[in-house]
Short mmCIF file of C-alpha atoms and ligand atoms in Angstrom, two decimals:
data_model
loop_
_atom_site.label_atom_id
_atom_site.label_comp_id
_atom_site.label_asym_id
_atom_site.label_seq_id
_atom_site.Cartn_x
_atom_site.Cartn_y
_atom_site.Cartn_z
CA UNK A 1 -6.99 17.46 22.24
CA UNK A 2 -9.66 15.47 24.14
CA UNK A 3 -11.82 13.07 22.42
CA UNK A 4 -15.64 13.20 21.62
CA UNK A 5 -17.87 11.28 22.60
CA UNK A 6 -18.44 10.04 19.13
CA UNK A 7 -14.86 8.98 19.41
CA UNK A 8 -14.91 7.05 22.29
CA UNK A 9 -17.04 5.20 21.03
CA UNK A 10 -15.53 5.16 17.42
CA UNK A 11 -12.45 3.94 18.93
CA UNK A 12 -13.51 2.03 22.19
CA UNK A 13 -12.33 -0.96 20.79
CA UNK A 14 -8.84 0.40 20.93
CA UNK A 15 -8.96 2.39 23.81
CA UNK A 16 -10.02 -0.87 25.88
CA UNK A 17 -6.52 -2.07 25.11
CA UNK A 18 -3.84 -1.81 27.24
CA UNK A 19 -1.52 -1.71 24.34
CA UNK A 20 -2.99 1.47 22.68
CA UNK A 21 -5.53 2.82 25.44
CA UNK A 22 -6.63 6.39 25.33
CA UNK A 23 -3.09 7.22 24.80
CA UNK A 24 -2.25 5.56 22.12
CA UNK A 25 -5.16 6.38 20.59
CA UNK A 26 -4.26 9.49 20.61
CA UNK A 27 -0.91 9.06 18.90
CA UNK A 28 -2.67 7.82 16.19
CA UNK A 29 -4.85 10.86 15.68
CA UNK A 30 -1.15 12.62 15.73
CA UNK A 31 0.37 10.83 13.49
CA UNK A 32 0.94 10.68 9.91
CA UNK A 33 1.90 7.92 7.64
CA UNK A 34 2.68 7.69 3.58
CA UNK A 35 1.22 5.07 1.61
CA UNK A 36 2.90 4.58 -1.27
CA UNK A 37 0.84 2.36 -4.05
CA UNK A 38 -3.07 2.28 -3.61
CA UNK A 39 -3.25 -1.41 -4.90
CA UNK A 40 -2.91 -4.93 -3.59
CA UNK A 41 -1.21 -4.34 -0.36
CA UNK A 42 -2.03 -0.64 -0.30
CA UNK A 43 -5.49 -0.72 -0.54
CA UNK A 44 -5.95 -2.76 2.72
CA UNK A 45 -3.39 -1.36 4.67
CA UNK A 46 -5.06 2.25 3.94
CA UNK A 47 -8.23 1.05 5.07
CA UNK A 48 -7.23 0.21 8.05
CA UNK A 49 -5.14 3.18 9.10
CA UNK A 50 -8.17 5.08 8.10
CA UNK A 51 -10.55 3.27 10.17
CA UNK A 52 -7.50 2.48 12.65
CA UNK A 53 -7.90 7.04 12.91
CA UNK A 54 -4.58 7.53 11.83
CA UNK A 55 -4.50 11.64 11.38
CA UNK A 56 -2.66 12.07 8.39
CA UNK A 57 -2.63 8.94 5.26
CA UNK A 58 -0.84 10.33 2.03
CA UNK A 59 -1.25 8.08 -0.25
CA UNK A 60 1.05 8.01 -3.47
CA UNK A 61 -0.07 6.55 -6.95
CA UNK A 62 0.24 7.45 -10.45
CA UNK A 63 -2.44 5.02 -12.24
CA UNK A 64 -6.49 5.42 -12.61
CA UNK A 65 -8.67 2.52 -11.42
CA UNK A 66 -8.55 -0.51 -13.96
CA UNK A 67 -11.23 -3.06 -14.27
CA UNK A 68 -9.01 -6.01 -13.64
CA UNK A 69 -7.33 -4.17 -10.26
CA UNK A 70 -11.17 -4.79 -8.53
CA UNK A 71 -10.23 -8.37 -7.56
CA UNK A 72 -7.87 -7.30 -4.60
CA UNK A 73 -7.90 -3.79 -4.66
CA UNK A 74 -10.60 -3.70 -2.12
CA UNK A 75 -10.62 0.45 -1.68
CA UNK A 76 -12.00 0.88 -4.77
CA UNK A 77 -15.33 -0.39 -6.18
CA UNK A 78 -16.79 -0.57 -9.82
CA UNK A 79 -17.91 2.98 -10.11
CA UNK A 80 -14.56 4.22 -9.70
CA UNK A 81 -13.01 2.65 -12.79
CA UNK A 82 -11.05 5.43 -14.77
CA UNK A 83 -10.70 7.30 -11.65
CA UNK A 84 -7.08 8.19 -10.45
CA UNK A 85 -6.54 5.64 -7.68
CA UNK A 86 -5.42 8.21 -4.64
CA UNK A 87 -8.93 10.07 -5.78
CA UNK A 88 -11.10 7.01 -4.98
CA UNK A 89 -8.29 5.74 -2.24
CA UNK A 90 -9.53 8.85 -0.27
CA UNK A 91 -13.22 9.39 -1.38
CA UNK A 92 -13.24 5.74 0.70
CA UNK A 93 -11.23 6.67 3.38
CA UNK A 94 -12.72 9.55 4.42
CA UNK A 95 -16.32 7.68 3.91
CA UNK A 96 -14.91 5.12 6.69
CA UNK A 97 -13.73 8.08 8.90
CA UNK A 98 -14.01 11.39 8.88
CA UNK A 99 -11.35 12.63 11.43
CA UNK A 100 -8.61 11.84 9.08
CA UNK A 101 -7.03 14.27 6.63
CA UNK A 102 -5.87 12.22 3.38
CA UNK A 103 -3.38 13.88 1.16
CA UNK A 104 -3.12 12.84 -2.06
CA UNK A 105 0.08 12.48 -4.48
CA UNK A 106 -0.83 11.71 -8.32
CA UNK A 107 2.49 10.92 -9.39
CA UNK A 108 5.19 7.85 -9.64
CA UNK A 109 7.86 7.50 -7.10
CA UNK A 110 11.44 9.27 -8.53
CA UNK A 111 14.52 9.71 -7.14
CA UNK A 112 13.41 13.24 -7.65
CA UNK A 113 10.56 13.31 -5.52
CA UNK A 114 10.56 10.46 -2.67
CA UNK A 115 12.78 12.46 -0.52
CA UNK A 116 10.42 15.36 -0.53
CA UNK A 117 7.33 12.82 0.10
CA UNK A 118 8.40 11.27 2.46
CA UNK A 119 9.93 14.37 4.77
CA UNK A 120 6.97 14.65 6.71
CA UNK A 121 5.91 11.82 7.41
CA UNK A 122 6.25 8.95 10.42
CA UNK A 123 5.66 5.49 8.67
CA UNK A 124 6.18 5.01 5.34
CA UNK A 125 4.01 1.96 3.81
CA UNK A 126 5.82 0.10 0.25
CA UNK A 127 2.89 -1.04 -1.41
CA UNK A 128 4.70 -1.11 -4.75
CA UNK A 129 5.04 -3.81 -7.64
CA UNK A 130 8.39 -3.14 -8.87
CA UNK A 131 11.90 -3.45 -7.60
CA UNK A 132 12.80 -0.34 -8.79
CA UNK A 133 10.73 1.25 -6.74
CA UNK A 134 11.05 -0.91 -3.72
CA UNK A 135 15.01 -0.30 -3.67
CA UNK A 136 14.15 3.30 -3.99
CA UNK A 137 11.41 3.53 -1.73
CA UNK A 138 14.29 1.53 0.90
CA UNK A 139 17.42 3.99 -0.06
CA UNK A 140 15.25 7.01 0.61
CA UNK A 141 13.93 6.01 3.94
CA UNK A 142 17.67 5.08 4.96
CA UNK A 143 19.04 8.15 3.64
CA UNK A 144 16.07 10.30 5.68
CA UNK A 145 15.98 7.72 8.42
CA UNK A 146 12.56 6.94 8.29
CA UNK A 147 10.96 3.38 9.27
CA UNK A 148 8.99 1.81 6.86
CA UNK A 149 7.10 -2.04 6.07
CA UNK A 150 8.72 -3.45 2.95
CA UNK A 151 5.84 -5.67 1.40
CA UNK A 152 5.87 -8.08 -1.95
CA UNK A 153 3.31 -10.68 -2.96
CA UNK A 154 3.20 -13.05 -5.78
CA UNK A 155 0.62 -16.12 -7.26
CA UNK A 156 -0.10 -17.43 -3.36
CA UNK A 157 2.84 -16.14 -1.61
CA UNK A 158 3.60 -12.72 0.33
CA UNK A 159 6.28 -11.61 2.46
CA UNK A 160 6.92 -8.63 4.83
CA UNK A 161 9.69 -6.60 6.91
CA UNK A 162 9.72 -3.60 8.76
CA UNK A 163 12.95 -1.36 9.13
CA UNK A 164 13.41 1.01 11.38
CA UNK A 165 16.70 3.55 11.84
CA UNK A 166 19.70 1.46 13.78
CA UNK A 167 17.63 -1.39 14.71
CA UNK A 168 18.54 -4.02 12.71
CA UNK A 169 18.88 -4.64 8.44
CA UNK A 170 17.19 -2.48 5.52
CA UNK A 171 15.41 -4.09 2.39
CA UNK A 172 18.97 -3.78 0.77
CA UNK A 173 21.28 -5.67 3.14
CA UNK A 174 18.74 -8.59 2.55
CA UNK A 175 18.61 -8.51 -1.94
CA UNK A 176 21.20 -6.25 -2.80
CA UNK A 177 20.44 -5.05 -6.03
CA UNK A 178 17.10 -5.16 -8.07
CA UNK A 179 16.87 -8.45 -10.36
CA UNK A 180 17.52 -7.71 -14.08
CA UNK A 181 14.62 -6.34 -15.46
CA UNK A 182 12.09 -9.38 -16.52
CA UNK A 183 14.31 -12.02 -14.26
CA UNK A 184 11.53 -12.25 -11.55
CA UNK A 185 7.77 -12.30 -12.61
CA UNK A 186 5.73 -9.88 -11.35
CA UNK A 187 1.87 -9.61 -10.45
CA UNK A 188 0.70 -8.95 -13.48
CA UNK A 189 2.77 -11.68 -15.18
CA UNK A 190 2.73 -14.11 -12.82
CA UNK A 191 -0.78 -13.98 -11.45
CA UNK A 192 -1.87 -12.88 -7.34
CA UNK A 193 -4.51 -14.00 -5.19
CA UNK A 194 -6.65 -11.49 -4.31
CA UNK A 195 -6.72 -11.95 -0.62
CA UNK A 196 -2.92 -11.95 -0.42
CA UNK A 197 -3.03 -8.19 -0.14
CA UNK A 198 -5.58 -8.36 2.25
CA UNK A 199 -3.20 -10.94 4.39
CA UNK A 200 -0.11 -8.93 3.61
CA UNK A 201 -1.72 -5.15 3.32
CA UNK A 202 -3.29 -5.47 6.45
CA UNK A 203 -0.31 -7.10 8.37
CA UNK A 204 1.81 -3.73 7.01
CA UNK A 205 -1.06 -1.49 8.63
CA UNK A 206 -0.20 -3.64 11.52
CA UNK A 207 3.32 -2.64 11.84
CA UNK A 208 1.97 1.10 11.63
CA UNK A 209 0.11 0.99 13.98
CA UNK A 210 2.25 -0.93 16.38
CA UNK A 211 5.07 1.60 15.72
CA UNK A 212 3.09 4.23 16.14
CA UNK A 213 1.54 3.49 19.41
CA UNK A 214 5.09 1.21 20.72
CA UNK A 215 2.93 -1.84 21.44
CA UNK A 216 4.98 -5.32 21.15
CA UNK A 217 8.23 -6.47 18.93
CA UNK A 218 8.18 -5.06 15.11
CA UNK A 219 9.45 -7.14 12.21
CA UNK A 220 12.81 -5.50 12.36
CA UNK A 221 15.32 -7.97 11.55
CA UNK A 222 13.09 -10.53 10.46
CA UNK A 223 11.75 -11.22 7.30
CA UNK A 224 8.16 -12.32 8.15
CA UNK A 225 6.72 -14.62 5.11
CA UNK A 226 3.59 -16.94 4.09
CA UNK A 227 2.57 -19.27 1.77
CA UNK A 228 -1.39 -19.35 1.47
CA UNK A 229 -0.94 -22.76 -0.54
CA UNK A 230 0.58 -24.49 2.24
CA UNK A 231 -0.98 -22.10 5.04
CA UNK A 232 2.51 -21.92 6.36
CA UNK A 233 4.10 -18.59 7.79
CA UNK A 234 7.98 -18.47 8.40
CA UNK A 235 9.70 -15.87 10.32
CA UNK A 236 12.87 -15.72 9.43
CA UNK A 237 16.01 -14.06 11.18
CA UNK A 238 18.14 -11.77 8.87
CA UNK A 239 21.88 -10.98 9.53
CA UNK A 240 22.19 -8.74 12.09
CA UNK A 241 25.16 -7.27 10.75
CA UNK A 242 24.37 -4.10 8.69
CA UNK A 243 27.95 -2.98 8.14
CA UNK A 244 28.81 -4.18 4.66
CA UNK A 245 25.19 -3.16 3.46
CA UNK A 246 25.81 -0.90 0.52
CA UNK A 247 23.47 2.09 1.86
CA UNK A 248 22.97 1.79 5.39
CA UNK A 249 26.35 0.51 6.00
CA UNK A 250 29.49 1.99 7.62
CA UNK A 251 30.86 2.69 4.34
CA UNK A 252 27.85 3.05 2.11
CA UNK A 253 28.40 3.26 -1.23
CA UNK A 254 25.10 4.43 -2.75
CA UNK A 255 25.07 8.11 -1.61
CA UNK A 256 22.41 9.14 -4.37
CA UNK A 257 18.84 8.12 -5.08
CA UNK A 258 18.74 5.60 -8.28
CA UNK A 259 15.80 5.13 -10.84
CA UNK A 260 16.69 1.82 -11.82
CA UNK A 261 14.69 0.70 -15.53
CA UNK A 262 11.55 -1.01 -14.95
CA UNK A 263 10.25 -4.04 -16.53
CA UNK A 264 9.39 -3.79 -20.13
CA UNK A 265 6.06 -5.06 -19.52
CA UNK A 266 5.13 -2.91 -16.39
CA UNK A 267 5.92 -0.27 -18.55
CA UNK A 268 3.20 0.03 -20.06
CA UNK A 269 -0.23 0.16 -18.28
CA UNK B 1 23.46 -35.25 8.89
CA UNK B 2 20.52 -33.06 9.41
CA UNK B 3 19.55 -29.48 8.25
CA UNK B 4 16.96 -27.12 8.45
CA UNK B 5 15.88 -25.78 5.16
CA UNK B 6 13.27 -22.99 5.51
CA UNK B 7 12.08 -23.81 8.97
CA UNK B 8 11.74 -27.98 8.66
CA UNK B 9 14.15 -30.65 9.49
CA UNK B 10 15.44 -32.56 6.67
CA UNK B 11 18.14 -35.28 5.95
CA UNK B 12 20.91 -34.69 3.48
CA UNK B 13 24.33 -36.25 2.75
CA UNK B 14 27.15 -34.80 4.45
CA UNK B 15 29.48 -32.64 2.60
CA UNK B 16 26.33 -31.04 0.54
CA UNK B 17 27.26 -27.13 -1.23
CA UNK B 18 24.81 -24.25 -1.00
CA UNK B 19 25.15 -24.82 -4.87
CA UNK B 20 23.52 -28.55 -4.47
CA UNK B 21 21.16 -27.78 -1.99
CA UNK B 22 19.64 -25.03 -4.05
CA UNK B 23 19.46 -27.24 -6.63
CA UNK B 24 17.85 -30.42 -4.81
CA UNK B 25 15.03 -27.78 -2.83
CA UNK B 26 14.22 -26.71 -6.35
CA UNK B 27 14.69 -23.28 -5.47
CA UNK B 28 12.87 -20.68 -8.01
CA UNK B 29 15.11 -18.59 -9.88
CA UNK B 30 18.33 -19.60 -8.35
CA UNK B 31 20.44 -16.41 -9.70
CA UNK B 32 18.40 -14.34 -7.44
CA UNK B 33 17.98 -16.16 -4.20
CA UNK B 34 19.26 -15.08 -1.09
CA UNK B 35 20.56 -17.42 0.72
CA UNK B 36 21.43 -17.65 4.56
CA UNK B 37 23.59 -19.97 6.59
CA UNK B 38 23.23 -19.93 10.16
CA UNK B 39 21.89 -16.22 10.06
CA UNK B 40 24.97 -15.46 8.04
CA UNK B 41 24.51 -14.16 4.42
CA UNK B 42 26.26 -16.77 1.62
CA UNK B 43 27.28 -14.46 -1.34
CA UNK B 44 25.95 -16.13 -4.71
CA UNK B 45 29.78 -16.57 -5.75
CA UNK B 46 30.23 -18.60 -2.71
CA UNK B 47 27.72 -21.04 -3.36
CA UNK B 48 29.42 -23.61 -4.98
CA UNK B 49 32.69 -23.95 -2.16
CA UNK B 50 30.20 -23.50 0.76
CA UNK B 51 29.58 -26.51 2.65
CA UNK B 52 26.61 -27.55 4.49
CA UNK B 53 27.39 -29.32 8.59
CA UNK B 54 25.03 -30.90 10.49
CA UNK B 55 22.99 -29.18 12.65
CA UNK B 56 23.38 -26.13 10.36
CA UNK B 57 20.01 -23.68 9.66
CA UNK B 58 19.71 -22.58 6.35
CA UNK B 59 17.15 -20.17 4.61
CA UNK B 60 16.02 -19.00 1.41
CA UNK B 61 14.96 -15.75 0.62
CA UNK B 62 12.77 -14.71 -2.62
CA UNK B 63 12.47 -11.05 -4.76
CA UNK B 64 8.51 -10.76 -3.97
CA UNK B 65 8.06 -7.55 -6.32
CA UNK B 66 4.08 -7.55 -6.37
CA UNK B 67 1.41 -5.42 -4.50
CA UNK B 68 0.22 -2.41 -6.63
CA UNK B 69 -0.42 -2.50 -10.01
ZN1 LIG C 1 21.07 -2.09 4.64
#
């Protein structure tokens, strides 16, 4: 597939870099990555990747647009209020750039279906708000070896880590387990800065892209985080040693997707 | 002796436990901090009879669960 010349010029501040080039470019028009959660983090990182001319974006949420997610949820705008988030997620991305196909999942992530949305996919994106979903957003990707950017942000703090098959720690060999249910505030209780998910979303597009063309060092193995308060970033190292790790260990233990119980008050919408 | 906590260079009495120094950084939600020693994970259970030497690197890490909703 050779480029037009409307996409030379689309992209000709990526092709000008020796990183991505025409090449890479074109890897990006191959490839396909999974968003899953068209909020805080989401919502940046999938306009990026759409602008970025990523070929493929599915993007996976269950909710409709909510006045009070307009403050950081930059894809969508007013008009789209009451409209299922992946519906205006796309209508936007699409707007920004044609050449990519969006697919769209209306649904939750379950242990019955994140194996199946995931399969074809390259890069998966978490841009959830709930452990249970980020442990089995991590388990899946482990179990179908498929890199992904973990991503959580809370009041004026974010943090991010990439994992990617056999090259260092998952989500799990860092926290375990999920918190008890209500032990760890979330957004919604706890409060988020709006730009966080720009700093934070856009930093997980990052990754994609970086993984997708093979430009520089990924956040594998570190756990990358930032305090806006303090404008102070940390990287830090993780244990290399995945062995013990109780699903991408030698001797993993959790062989089967779990639906762990969400927090009573993220239960409700 | 000296420590790093989270990146910066701090002074503490020698002979400090995980347990203490969680306690004295005013860590958030102790139960359900990781913590890490020298790139080496300290189980929660261990916190109490793990001691802190100088020079040593330790780090913090938080449940972030935000993003979507
Ligand atoms: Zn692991």
């Amino acid at each position: 597939m050779a480029f037009t010349n409307e996409q030379l010029e689309r992209y000709s501040r990526h092709i000008i870099l020796k990183e991505v080039g025409a090449k890479g470019q074109k890897k990006l028009s191959q490839a396909k990555v999974l968003i899953i959660g068209a909020g805080g983090l989401g919502a940046p990182a999938a306009l990026y990747l759409a602008a970025a001319g990523v070929g493929t974006i599915g993007i996976v949420d269950a909710d409709e647009v909510d006045l009070s997610n307009l403050q950081r949820q930059v894809i969508h705008t007013t008009p789209d209020i009451g409209k299922p988030k992946v519906q205006s997620a796309k209508e936007t991305m699409e707007a920004i750039n044609p050449d990519v196909t969006v697919n769209t999942y209306h649904t939750f992530v379950t242990s019955e279906n994140v194996l199946d949305l995931i399969k074809d996919y390259d890069f998966i994106l978490d841009g959830t708000d709930n452990f249970p979903a980020k442990f089995l957003i991590n388990d899946a990707c482990v179990m179908a070896k498929k890199p992904f950017s973990h991503a959580g942000i809370i009041r004026f703090k974010g943090q991010l880590m990439t994992y990617v098959p056999g090259q260092g720690p998952c989500y799990r060999c860092v926290f375990k387990n999920p918190p008890p249910k209500d032990a760890v505030p979330t957004c919604k209780q706890a409060g988020v800065i709006g730009a966080m998910g720009g700093v934070i979303g856009s930093l997980q597009a990052m990754e994609a892209v970086k993984y997708i063309v093979g430009a520089g060092d990924l956040l594998t193995g570190y756990l990358l985080t930032f305090d806006a308060l303090k404008m102070e970033w940390h990287k830090v190292k993780l244990p290399p040693d995945t062995s013990k790790c109780a699903v991408c260990g030698e001797h993993p233990t959790i062989t089967e997707l779990v639906d762990y119980e969400q927090a009573e008050c993220d239960m409700k919408k | 002796m000296k420590i790093t906590v989270a990146g910066k260079i701090k002074e503490y009495d020698d002979g400090i436990t995980v347990a203490k120094l969680v306690e004295l950084e005013n860590v958030e939600t102790p139960e359900y901090v990781t913590v890490t020693v020298n790139d080496e994970f300290v189980e929660s259970h261990d916190f109490a009879n793990t001691t802190i030497k100088d020079g040593d690197t330790v780090e913090f890490l938080y449940f972030m669960g935000g993003g979507q909703a």
